[in-house]
Amino acid sequence: MTFGLGLKSMVRKEFIVSLCVAVIATIWYFEKSKHIPQYGKVFYEMGANCEDKCGPGKQLQYFQKAIYYNPYQKDTHYRSALIYEKQGNYAKAFVYFLRATETDYWNNLAYYKAGLYYFREGAYEYARRYFLQAVRSRIGIP
């Protein structure tokens, strides 16, 4: 009879241990999947401060993580666009310049760069709109 009781307590202990592991794994997953905007600020600062030390690839990774955690943070999209532009990836740079104009209404350089891309593509009406907005944001007219 003692053998049966030992087996039941061992099965009970294994069940409790597996239940605890499942609860811990679930909590860990939900904590890792949270979008905490403060992390965006931290990653942005890491990318901005490592400009000379870590190179454009690592800096871009920091900015991408900053955008992941806080997509509305100003200047992150613009800096990412500048890195893509330096790398020669003009299409991706254009997308990030457009996002920079959406998050920072007063970033006249982002408007200018987006307008320049439209001008090169032959979309002159869009280019004119972005160039005018670049001038307006430069002199403070909404």
Short mmCIF file of N, CA, C and O in Angstrom, two decimals:
data_model
loop_
_atom_site.label_atom_id
_atom_site.label_comp_id
_atom_site.label_asym_id
_atom_site.label_seq_id
_atom_site.Cartn_x
_atom_site.Cartn_y
_atom_site.Cartn_z
N MET A 1 0.81 -1.20 0.00
CA MET A 1 0.00 0.00 0.00
C MET A 1 0.85 1.26 0.00
O MET A 1 0.46 2.25 -0.57
N THR A 2 1.98 1.21 0.61
CA THR A 2 2.82 2.40 0.64
C THR A 2 3.36 2.70 -0.75
O THR A 2 3.62 3.84 -1.06
N PHE A 3 3.50 1.67 -1.57
CA PHE A 3 3.97 1.91 -2.92
C PHE A 3 2.95 2.73 -3.71
O PHE A 3 3.30 3.64 -4.43
N GLY A 4 1.68 2.43 -3.56
CA GLY A 4 0.60 3.17 -4.24
C GLY A 4 0.54 4.61 -3.78
O GLY A 4 0.33 5.52 -4.56
N LEU A 5 0.71 4.85 -2.48
CA LEU A 5 0.68 6.22 -1.96
C LEU A 5 1.88 7.01 -2.46
O LEU A 5 1.78 8.19 -2.77
N GLY A 6 3.04 6.37 -2.56
CA GLY A 6 4.23 7.05 -3.06
C GLY A 6 4.08 7.45 -4.52
O GLY A 6 4.50 8.52 -4.94
N LEU A 7 3.44 6.57 -5.30
CA LEU A 7 3.22 6.86 -6.72
C LEU A 7 2.24 8.01 -6.89
O LEU A 7 2.46 8.91 -7.70
N LYS A 8 1.19 8.06 -6.10
CA LYS A 8 0.21 9.14 -6.18
C LYS A 8 0.85 10.48 -5.81
O LYS A 8 0.61 11.48 -6.47
N SER A 9 1.65 10.50 -4.76
CA SER A 9 2.27 11.77 -4.36
C SER A 9 3.30 12.23 -5.39
O SER A 9 3.46 13.41 -5.64
N MET A 10 3.99 11.25 -6.05
CA MET A 10 4.96 11.61 -7.07
C MET A 10 4.24 12.20 -8.29
O MET A 10 4.68 13.19 -8.86
N VAL A 11 3.12 11.60 -8.70
CA VAL A 11 2.34 12.11 -9.82
C VAL A 11 1.78 13.49 -9.47
O VAL A 11 1.80 14.41 -10.29
N ARG A 12 1.33 13.67 -8.24
CA ARG A 12 0.80 14.94 -7.80
C ARG A 12 1.90 16.01 -7.83
O ARG A 12 1.68 17.13 -8.27
N LYS A 13 3.11 15.66 -7.39
CA LYS A 13 4.22 16.62 -7.41
C LYS A 13 4.58 17.00 -8.84
O LYS A 13 4.81 18.16 -9.15
N GLU A 14 4.61 16.04 -9.75
CA GLU A 14 4.92 16.33 -11.15
C GLU A 14 3.85 17.23 -11.77
O GLU A 14 4.17 18.14 -12.54
N PHE A 15 2.59 16.99 -11.40
CA PHE A 15 1.51 17.82 -11.91
C PHE A 15 1.66 19.25 -11.40
O PHE A 15 1.51 20.20 -12.17
N ILE A 16 1.96 19.41 -10.14
CA ILE A 16 2.11 20.75 -9.56
C ILE A 16 3.31 21.47 -10.18
O ILE A 16 3.23 22.65 -10.52
N VAL A 17 4.41 20.76 -10.37
CA VAL A 17 5.59 21.36 -10.99
C VAL A 17 5.27 21.78 -12.42
O VAL A 17 5.61 22.89 -12.85
N SER A 18 4.60 20.91 -13.20
CA SER A 18 4.27 21.28 -14.58
C SER A 18 3.28 22.43 -14.62
O SER A 18 3.38 23.30 -15.48
N LEU A 19 2.37 22.51 -13.69
CA LEU A 19 1.42 23.61 -13.63
C LEU A 19 2.16 24.93 -13.32
O LEU A 19 1.91 25.96 -13.96
N CYS A 20 3.09 24.88 -12.40
CA CYS A 20 3.88 26.07 -12.06
C CYS A 20 4.71 26.54 -13.25
O CYS A 20 4.80 27.74 -13.53
N VAL A 21 5.31 25.61 -13.96
CA VAL A 21 6.11 25.96 -15.14
C VAL A 21 5.21 26.60 -16.21
O VAL A 21 5.60 27.60 -16.84
N ALA A 22 4.02 26.07 -16.40
CA ALA A 22 3.10 26.62 -17.39
C ALA A 22 2.67 28.04 -17.00
O ALA A 22 2.60 28.93 -17.85
N VAL A 23 2.40 28.27 -15.72
CA VAL A 23 2.00 29.60 -15.26
C VAL A 23 3.15 30.59 -15.44
O VAL A 23 2.96 31.71 -15.93
N ILE A 24 4.35 30.18 -15.09
CA ILE A 24 5.52 31.06 -15.24
C ILE A 24 5.77 31.38 -16.71
O ILE A 24 6.05 32.52 -17.07
N ALA A 25 5.65 30.39 -17.57
CA ALA A 25 5.86 30.61 -19.01
C ALA A 25 4.80 31.56 -19.57
O ALA A 25 5.11 32.42 -20.40
N THR A 26 3.57 31.42 -19.12
CA THR A 26 2.50 32.31 -19.58
C THR A 26 2.74 33.74 -19.14
O THR A 26 2.62 34.68 -19.94
N ILE A 27 3.12 33.94 -17.90
CA ILE A 27 3.42 35.29 -17.39
C ILE A 27 4.60 35.88 -18.14
O ILE A 27 4.58 37.05 -18.54
N TRP A 28 5.63 35.09 -18.37
CA TRP A 28 6.81 35.57 -19.09
C TRP A 28 6.44 36.00 -20.51
O TRP A 28 6.90 37.03 -21.00
N TYR A 29 5.61 35.21 -21.18
CA TYR A 29 5.20 35.54 -22.54
C TYR A 29 4.46 36.87 -22.58
O TYR A 29 4.73 37.72 -23.43
N PHE A 30 3.51 37.06 -21.67
CA PHE A 30 2.74 38.30 -21.68
C PHE A 30 3.61 39.51 -21.31
O PHE A 30 3.42 40.60 -21.83
N GLU A 31 4.57 39.33 -20.44
CA GLU A 31 5.47 40.43 -20.11
C GLU A 31 6.36 40.79 -21.29
O GLU A 31 6.66 41.95 -21.53
N LYS A 32 6.83 39.78 -22.04
CA LYS A 32 7.70 40.04 -23.18
C LYS A 32 6.94 40.65 -24.36
O LYS A 32 7.52 41.35 -25.17
N SER A 33 5.66 40.39 -24.46
CA SER A 33 4.89 40.87 -25.60
C SER A 33 4.27 42.24 -25.37
O SER A 33 3.61 42.77 -26.26
N LYS A 34 4.47 42.84 -24.22
CA LYS A 34 3.93 44.17 -23.95
C LYS A 34 4.67 45.22 -24.76
O LYS A 34 5.86 45.13 -24.99
N HIS A 35 3.93 46.22 -25.18
CA HIS A 35 4.52 47.37 -25.85
C HIS A 35 4.62 48.50 -24.83
O HIS A 35 3.65 49.22 -24.60
N ILE A 36 5.77 48.65 -24.26
CA ILE A 36 5.98 49.68 -23.26
C ILE A 36 6.66 50.86 -23.94
O ILE A 36 7.80 50.75 -24.41
N PRO A 37 5.98 52.01 -24.04
CA PRO A 37 6.54 53.14 -24.77
C PRO A 37 7.88 53.64 -24.23
O PRO A 37 8.68 54.17 -24.97
N GLN A 38 8.13 53.47 -22.95
CA GLN A 38 9.40 53.91 -22.39
C GLN A 38 10.57 53.15 -22.99
O GLN A 38 11.67 53.69 -23.09
N TYR A 39 10.35 51.92 -23.40
CA TYR A 39 11.41 51.16 -24.07
C TYR A 39 11.80 51.84 -25.37
O TYR A 39 12.96 51.81 -25.78
N GLY A 40 10.81 52.44 -26.05
CA GLY A 40 11.10 53.16 -27.27
C GLY A 40 12.07 54.30 -27.04
O GLY A 40 13.00 54.53 -27.82
N LYS A 41 11.88 55.01 -25.96
CA LYS A 41 12.79 56.12 -25.62
C LYS A 41 14.19 55.60 -25.32
O LYS A 41 15.19 56.18 -25.75
N VAL A 42 14.26 54.49 -24.62
CA VAL A 42 15.56 53.90 -24.28
C VAL A 42 16.30 53.47 -25.54
O VAL A 42 17.48 53.79 -25.72
N PHE A 43 15.61 52.75 -26.44
CA PHE A 43 16.26 52.30 -27.67
C PHE A 43 16.63 53.48 -28.57
O PHE A 43 17.65 53.45 -29.25
N TYR A 44 15.79 54.52 -28.58
CA TYR A 44 16.13 55.70 -29.36
C TYR A 44 17.43 56.34 -28.85
O TYR A 44 18.31 56.70 -29.63
N GLU A 45 17.53 56.48 -27.54
CA GLU A 45 18.74 57.06 -26.95
C GLU A 45 19.97 56.19 -27.24
O GLU A 45 21.05 56.70 -27.50
N MET A 46 19.79 54.88 -27.19
CA MET A 46 20.91 53.99 -27.49
C MET A 46 21.36 54.17 -28.94
O MET A 46 22.56 54.21 -29.22
N GLY A 47 20.42 54.28 -29.86
CA GLY A 47 20.76 54.49 -31.26
C GLY A 47 21.39 55.85 -31.51
O GLY A 47 22.33 55.97 -32.29
N ALA A 48 20.86 56.86 -30.85
CA ALA A 48 21.40 58.21 -31.05
C ALA A 48 22.80 58.35 -30.46
O ALA A 48 23.63 59.07 -31.00
N ASN A 49 23.07 57.65 -29.37
CA ASN A 49 24.37 57.78 -28.70
C ASN A 49 25.45 56.88 -29.28
O ASN A 49 26.62 57.08 -29.00
N CYS A 50 25.08 55.90 -30.07
CA CYS A 50 26.10 54.98 -30.60
C CYS A 50 26.46 55.30 -32.04
O CYS A 50 27.01 54.46 -32.73
N GLU A 51 26.18 56.50 -32.48
CA GLU A 51 26.38 56.86 -33.88
C GLU A 51 27.79 56.57 -34.38
O GLU A 51 27.99 56.00 -35.44
N ASP A 52 28.80 56.93 -33.60
CA ASP A 52 30.19 56.72 -34.03
C ASP A 52 30.73 55.35 -33.62
O ASP A 52 31.66 54.85 -34.23
N LYS A 53 30.16 54.76 -32.60
CA LYS A 53 30.71 53.53 -32.03
C LYS A 53 30.22 52.26 -32.71
O LYS A 53 30.99 51.34 -32.94
N CYS A 54 28.94 52.17 -32.99
CA CYS A 54 28.38 50.87 -33.40
C CYS A 54 28.09 50.75 -34.88
O CYS A 54 27.78 49.67 -35.34
N GLY A 55 28.14 51.81 -35.64
CA GLY A 55 27.89 51.72 -37.07
C GLY A 55 26.43 51.85 -37.42
O GLY A 55 25.55 51.71 -36.57
N PRO A 56 26.13 52.10 -38.70
CA PRO A 56 24.75 52.35 -39.10
C PRO A 56 23.84 51.14 -38.98
O PRO A 56 22.65 51.28 -38.72
N GLY A 57 24.36 49.93 -39.15
CA GLY A 57 23.51 48.74 -39.04
C GLY A 57 22.96 48.55 -37.64
O GLY A 57 21.75 48.33 -37.46
N LYS A 58 23.81 48.64 -36.66
CA LYS A 58 23.37 48.48 -35.26
C LYS A 58 22.50 49.67 -34.85
O LYS A 58 21.51 49.50 -34.13
N GLN A 59 22.87 50.85 -35.31
CA GLN A 59 22.08 52.04 -34.99
C GLN A 59 20.66 51.90 -35.56
O GLN A 59 19.69 52.23 -34.90
N LEU A 60 20.57 51.38 -36.77
CA LEU A 60 19.26 51.17 -37.38
C LEU A 60 18.44 50.15 -36.59
O LEU A 60 17.23 50.31 -36.43
N GLN A 61 19.10 49.11 -36.08
CA GLN A 61 18.40 48.13 -35.25
C GLN A 61 17.82 48.79 -34.00
O GLN A 61 16.69 48.49 -33.60
N TYR A 62 18.59 49.66 -33.37
CA TYR A 62 18.08 50.36 -32.19
C TYR A 62 16.87 51.23 -32.55
O TYR A 62 15.87 51.24 -31.83
N PHE A 63 16.95 51.92 -33.68
CA PHE A 63 15.82 52.77 -34.08
C PHE A 63 14.60 51.94 -34.43
O PHE A 63 13.47 52.34 -34.13
N GLN A 64 14.81 50.78 -35.04
CA GLN A 64 13.68 49.91 -35.36
C GLN A 64 13.00 49.38 -34.10
O GLN A 64 11.78 49.29 -34.03
N LYS A 65 13.80 49.06 -33.09
CA LYS A 65 13.21 48.63 -31.82
C LYS A 65 12.48 49.78 -31.15
O LYS A 65 11.43 49.59 -30.55
N ALA A 66 13.02 50.99 -31.27
CA ALA A 66 12.35 52.16 -30.71
C ALA A 66 10.99 52.38 -31.38
O ALA A 66 10.00 52.68 -30.72
N ILE A 67 10.96 52.20 -32.70
CA ILE A 67 9.70 52.35 -33.44
C ILE A 67 8.72 51.24 -33.05
O ILE A 67 7.52 51.48 -32.93
N TYR A 68 9.23 50.04 -32.82
CA TYR A 68 8.37 48.92 -32.42
C TYR A 68 7.65 49.23 -31.11
O TYR A 68 6.46 49.00 -30.96
N TYR A 69 8.40 49.77 -30.15
CA TYR A 69 7.81 50.03 -28.84
C TYR A 69 7.03 51.33 -28.79
O TYR A 69 6.08 51.45 -28.01
N ASN A 70 7.42 52.33 -29.60
CA ASN A 70 6.70 53.60 -29.60
C ASN A 70 6.73 54.18 -31.01
O ASN A 70 7.63 54.96 -31.35
N PRO A 71 5.75 53.84 -31.85
CA PRO A 71 5.77 54.30 -33.24
C PRO A 71 5.50 55.79 -33.40
O PRO A 71 5.67 56.33 -34.48
N TYR A 72 5.08 56.47 -32.34
CA TYR A 72 4.75 57.89 -32.44
C TYR A 72 5.86 58.80 -31.92
O TYR A 72 5.67 60.00 -31.81
N GLN A 73 6.99 58.22 -31.62
CA GLN A 73 8.10 59.01 -31.11
C GLN A 73 8.72 59.83 -32.25
O GLN A 73 9.04 59.30 -33.30
N LYS A 74 8.87 61.12 -32.00
CA LYS A 74 9.42 62.01 -33.02
C LYS A 74 10.88 61.69 -33.29
O LYS A 74 11.58 61.19 -32.42
N ASP A 75 11.32 61.98 -34.45
CA ASP A 75 12.71 61.91 -34.90
C ASP A 75 13.23 60.49 -35.14
O ASP A 75 14.22 60.32 -35.80
N THR A 76 12.58 59.46 -34.63
CA THR A 76 13.07 58.10 -34.84
C THR A 76 12.91 57.68 -36.30
O THR A 76 13.82 57.11 -36.89
N HIS A 77 11.75 57.99 -36.88
CA HIS A 77 11.52 57.65 -38.28
C HIS A 77 12.48 58.44 -39.18
O HIS A 77 13.00 57.91 -40.16
N TYR A 78 12.69 59.70 -38.83
CA TYR A 78 13.57 60.55 -39.65
C TYR A 78 15.00 60.02 -39.62
O TYR A 78 15.65 59.93 -40.67
N ARG A 79 15.49 59.65 -38.46
CA ARG A 79 16.86 59.12 -38.38
C ARG A 79 16.99 57.78 -39.10
O ARG A 79 18.01 57.50 -39.72
N SER A 80 15.96 56.96 -39.01
CA SER A 80 15.98 55.70 -39.76
C SER A 80 16.03 55.97 -41.26
O SER A 80 16.77 55.30 -42.00
N ALA A 81 15.26 56.95 -41.71
CA ALA A 81 15.25 57.30 -43.13
C ALA A 81 16.61 57.79 -43.58
O ALA A 81 17.07 57.44 -44.68
N LEU A 82 17.29 58.55 -42.76
CA LEU A 82 18.62 59.04 -43.12
C LEU A 82 19.61 57.89 -43.27
O LEU A 82 20.46 57.89 -44.17
N ILE A 83 19.50 56.89 -42.40
CA ILE A 83 20.39 55.74 -42.49
C ILE A 83 20.11 54.95 -43.77
O ILE A 83 21.03 54.56 -44.49
N TYR A 84 18.82 54.73 -44.07
CA TYR A 84 18.47 54.02 -45.30
C TYR A 84 18.94 54.81 -46.52
O TYR A 84 19.40 54.23 -47.51
N GLU A 85 18.86 56.12 -46.47
CA GLU A 85 19.31 56.94 -47.58
C GLU A 85 20.82 56.82 -47.77
O GLU A 85 21.31 56.72 -48.90
N LYS A 86 21.57 56.79 -46.67
CA LYS A 86 23.02 56.62 -46.76
C LYS A 86 23.39 55.26 -47.33
O LYS A 86 24.39 55.12 -48.02
N GLN A 87 22.57 54.26 -47.03
CA GLN A 87 22.83 52.91 -47.54
C GLN A 87 22.41 52.75 -49.00
O GLN A 87 22.69 51.73 -49.62
N GLY A 88 21.71 53.73 -49.55
CA GLY A 88 21.28 53.66 -50.93
C GLY A 88 19.92 53.03 -51.13
O GLY A 88 19.48 52.83 -52.26
N ASN A 89 19.21 52.73 -50.07
CA ASN A 89 17.88 52.15 -50.14
C ASN A 89 16.86 53.30 -50.12
O ASN A 89 16.25 53.60 -49.10
N TYR A 90 16.67 53.94 -51.27
CA TYR A 90 15.87 55.16 -51.35
C TYR A 90 14.38 54.91 -51.17
O TYR A 90 13.66 55.76 -50.64
N ALA A 91 13.90 53.75 -51.60
CA ALA A 91 12.48 53.44 -51.45
C ALA A 91 12.11 53.32 -49.97
O ALA A 91 11.10 53.86 -49.51
N LYS A 92 12.94 52.63 -49.21
CA LYS A 92 12.68 52.48 -47.78
C LYS A 92 12.87 53.82 -47.06
O LYS A 92 12.13 54.15 -46.13
N ALA A 93 13.86 54.58 -47.50
CA ALA A 93 14.08 55.91 -46.92
C ALA A 93 12.85 56.78 -47.14
O ALA A 93 12.42 57.51 -46.23
N PHE A 94 12.26 56.70 -48.33
CA PHE A 94 11.07 57.49 -48.64
C PHE A 94 9.92 57.14 -47.70
O PHE A 94 9.24 58.04 -47.19
N VAL A 95 9.72 55.85 -47.45
CA VAL A 95 8.65 55.42 -46.55
C VAL A 95 8.86 56.01 -45.15
O VAL A 95 7.92 56.51 -44.52
N TYR A 96 10.08 55.99 -44.68
CA TYR A 96 10.35 56.51 -43.34
C TYR A 96 10.31 58.04 -43.31
O TYR A 96 9.94 58.62 -42.29
N PHE A 97 10.63 58.71 -44.43
CA PHE A 97 10.46 60.16 -44.47
C PHE A 97 8.97 60.51 -44.39
O PHE A 97 8.59 61.47 -43.70
N LEU A 98 8.14 59.73 -45.06
CA LEU A 98 6.69 59.96 -44.97
C LEU A 98 6.19 59.75 -43.55
O LEU A 98 5.37 60.52 -43.04
N ARG A 99 6.66 58.70 -42.90
CA ARG A 99 6.27 58.45 -41.50
C ARG A 99 6.76 59.57 -40.60
O ARG A 99 6.08 59.94 -39.64
N ALA A 100 7.92 60.12 -40.92
CA ALA A 100 8.45 61.23 -40.11
C ALA A 100 7.55 62.45 -40.25
O ALA A 100 7.34 63.18 -39.26
N THR A 101 7.00 62.68 -41.45
CA THR A 101 6.10 63.82 -41.61
C THR A 101 4.78 63.60 -40.87
O THR A 101 4.15 64.56 -40.45
N GLU A 102 4.39 62.34 -40.70
CA GLU A 102 3.16 62.05 -39.97
C GLU A 102 3.34 62.20 -38.46
O GLU A 102 2.40 62.58 -37.76
N THR A 103 4.51 61.90 -37.96
CA THR A 103 4.71 61.97 -36.51
C THR A 103 5.24 63.32 -36.05
O THR A 103 5.05 63.68 -34.90
N ASP A 104 5.91 64.04 -36.93
CA ASP A 104 6.46 65.34 -36.56
C ASP A 104 6.08 66.36 -37.64
O ASP A 104 6.74 66.47 -38.67
N TYR A 105 5.03 67.10 -37.38
CA TYR A 105 4.49 68.02 -38.36
C TYR A 105 5.46 69.15 -38.69
O TYR A 105 5.40 69.74 -39.75
N TRP A 106 6.37 69.44 -37.80
CA TRP A 106 7.28 70.57 -37.99
C TRP A 106 8.65 70.15 -38.52
O TRP A 106 9.57 70.97 -38.57
N ASN A 107 8.82 68.92 -38.95
CA ASN A 107 10.10 68.46 -39.48
C ASN A 107 10.20 68.84 -40.96
O ASN A 107 9.84 68.06 -41.85
N ASN A 108 10.68 70.04 -41.22
CA ASN A 108 10.72 70.53 -42.61
C ASN A 108 11.69 69.73 -43.48
O ASN A 108 11.48 69.59 -44.68
N LEU A 109 12.74 69.16 -42.90
CA LEU A 109 13.67 68.36 -43.69
C LEU A 109 13.03 67.06 -44.18
O LEU A 109 13.30 66.62 -45.30
N ALA A 110 12.17 66.47 -43.36
CA ALA A 110 11.46 65.26 -43.79
C ALA A 110 10.51 65.58 -44.94
O ALA A 110 10.42 64.82 -45.92
N TYR A 111 9.82 66.73 -44.85
CA TYR A 111 8.95 67.14 -45.96
C TYR A 111 9.76 67.39 -47.22
O TYR A 111 9.35 67.01 -48.32
N TYR A 112 10.89 68.03 -47.07
CA TYR A 112 11.73 68.32 -48.22
C TYR A 112 12.22 67.02 -48.88
O TYR A 112 12.16 66.88 -50.11
N LYS A 113 12.70 66.08 -48.07
CA LYS A 113 13.22 64.82 -48.63
C LYS A 113 12.10 64.02 -49.31
O LYS A 113 12.32 63.41 -50.36
N ALA A 114 10.90 64.01 -48.72
CA ALA A 114 9.77 63.31 -49.35
C ALA A 114 9.40 63.99 -50.66
O ALA A 114 9.14 63.33 -51.67
N GLY A 115 9.40 65.31 -50.66
CA GLY A 115 9.12 66.05 -51.89
C GLY A 115 10.16 65.79 -52.96
O GLY A 115 9.84 65.67 -54.15
N LEU A 116 11.40 65.69 -52.55
CA LEU A 116 12.48 65.41 -53.49
C LEU A 116 12.31 64.04 -54.13
O LEU A 116 12.52 63.87 -55.34
N TYR A 117 11.88 63.06 -53.34
CA TYR A 117 11.64 61.72 -53.88
C TYR A 117 10.49 61.77 -54.90
O TYR A 117 10.60 61.19 -55.99
N TYR A 118 9.40 62.46 -54.54
CA TYR A 118 8.28 62.58 -55.49
C TYR A 118 8.72 63.29 -56.77
O TYR A 118 8.32 62.93 -57.87
N PHE A 119 9.56 64.31 -56.63
CA PHE A 119 10.04 65.04 -57.79
C PHE A 119 10.85 64.14 -58.71
O PHE A 119 10.69 64.17 -59.93
N ARG A 120 11.71 63.32 -58.13
CA ARG A 120 12.52 62.40 -58.93
C ARG A 120 11.67 61.34 -59.63
O ARG A 120 12.05 60.84 -60.69
N GLU A 121 10.56 61.00 -59.02
CA GLU A 121 9.66 60.00 -59.61
C GLU A 121 8.70 60.61 -60.63
O GLU A 121 7.95 59.89 -61.28
N GLY A 122 8.70 61.93 -60.74
CA GLY A 122 7.83 62.58 -61.72
C GLY A 122 6.46 62.93 -61.19
O GLY A 122 5.60 63.38 -61.96
N ALA A 123 6.22 62.76 -59.92
CA ALA A 123 4.94 63.13 -59.31
C ALA A 123 5.05 64.58 -58.83
O ALA A 123 5.20 64.86 -57.64
N TYR A 124 4.96 65.50 -59.78
CA TYR A 124 5.26 66.89 -59.50
C TYR A 124 4.25 67.56 -58.57
O TYR A 124 4.61 68.43 -57.78
N GLU A 125 2.99 67.16 -58.66
CA GLU A 125 1.98 67.76 -57.78
C GLU A 125 2.25 67.39 -56.31
O GLU A 125 2.18 68.24 -55.43
N TYR A 126 2.54 66.12 -56.06
CA TYR A 126 2.89 65.71 -54.70
C TYR A 126 4.18 66.38 -54.25
O TYR A 126 4.31 66.79 -53.09
N ALA A 127 5.15 66.47 -55.15
CA ALA A 127 6.41 67.13 -54.81
C ALA A 127 6.16 68.58 -54.41
O ALA A 127 6.71 69.06 -53.41
N ARG A 128 5.32 69.27 -55.15
CA ARG A 128 5.00 70.66 -54.84
C ARG A 128 4.36 70.79 -53.47
O ARG A 128 4.71 71.66 -52.68
N ARG A 129 3.44 69.88 -53.15
CA ARG A 129 2.77 69.92 -51.84
C ARG A 129 3.77 69.73 -50.70
O ARG A 129 3.72 70.44 -49.70
N TYR A 130 4.67 68.78 -50.86
CA TYR A 130 5.65 68.53 -49.80
C TYR A 130 6.67 69.65 -49.70
O TYR A 130 7.08 70.02 -48.60
N PHE A 131 7.06 70.23 -50.83
CA PHE A 131 7.98 71.36 -50.77
C PHE A 131 7.33 72.56 -50.09
O PHE A 131 7.96 73.25 -49.28
N LEU A 132 6.05 72.82 -50.41
CA LEU A 132 5.34 73.92 -49.76
C LEU A 132 5.21 73.68 -48.26
O LEU A 132 5.36 74.61 -47.45
N GLN A 133 4.93 72.44 -47.89
CA GLN A 133 4.82 72.13 -46.46
C GLN A 133 6.17 72.29 -45.76
O GLN A 133 6.24 72.70 -44.62
N ALA A 134 7.24 71.97 -46.46
CA ALA A 134 8.57 72.15 -45.88
C ALA A 134 8.83 73.62 -45.60
O ALA A 134 9.36 73.99 -44.54
N VAL A 135 8.41 74.48 -46.52
CA VAL A 135 8.58 75.92 -46.33
C VAL A 135 7.67 76.41 -45.20
O VAL A 135 8.09 77.20 -44.35
N ARG A 136 6.44 75.94 -45.17
CA ARG A 136 5.48 76.37 -44.13
C ARG A 136 5.98 75.96 -42.75
O ARG A 136 5.91 76.74 -41.81
N SER A 137 6.45 74.73 -42.62
CA SER A 137 6.92 74.29 -41.31
C SER A 137 8.20 75.02 -40.92
O SER A 137 8.48 75.20 -39.74
N ARG A 138 8.96 75.45 -41.91
CA ARG A 138 10.21 76.19 -41.63
C ARG A 138 9.92 77.56 -41.04
O ARG A 138 10.58 78.02 -40.13
N ILE A 139 8.89 78.23 -41.56
CA ILE A 139 8.60 79.57 -41.08
C ILE A 139 7.48 79.60 -40.05
O ILE A 139 7.14 80.64 -39.53
N GLY A 140 6.92 78.43 -39.72
CA GLY A 140 5.95 78.33 -38.63
C GLY A 140 4.51 78.53 -39.02
O GLY A 140 3.68 78.88 -38.18
N ILE A 141 4.16 78.33 -40.29
CA ILE A 141 2.77 78.45 -40.73
C ILE A 141 2.17 77.05 -40.78
O ILE A 141 2.70 76.18 -41.46
N PRO A 142 1.04 76.79 -40.11
CA PRO A 142 0.43 75.45 -40.15
C PRO A 142 -0.21 75.13 -41.48
O PRO A 142 -0.52 75.92 -42.28
#
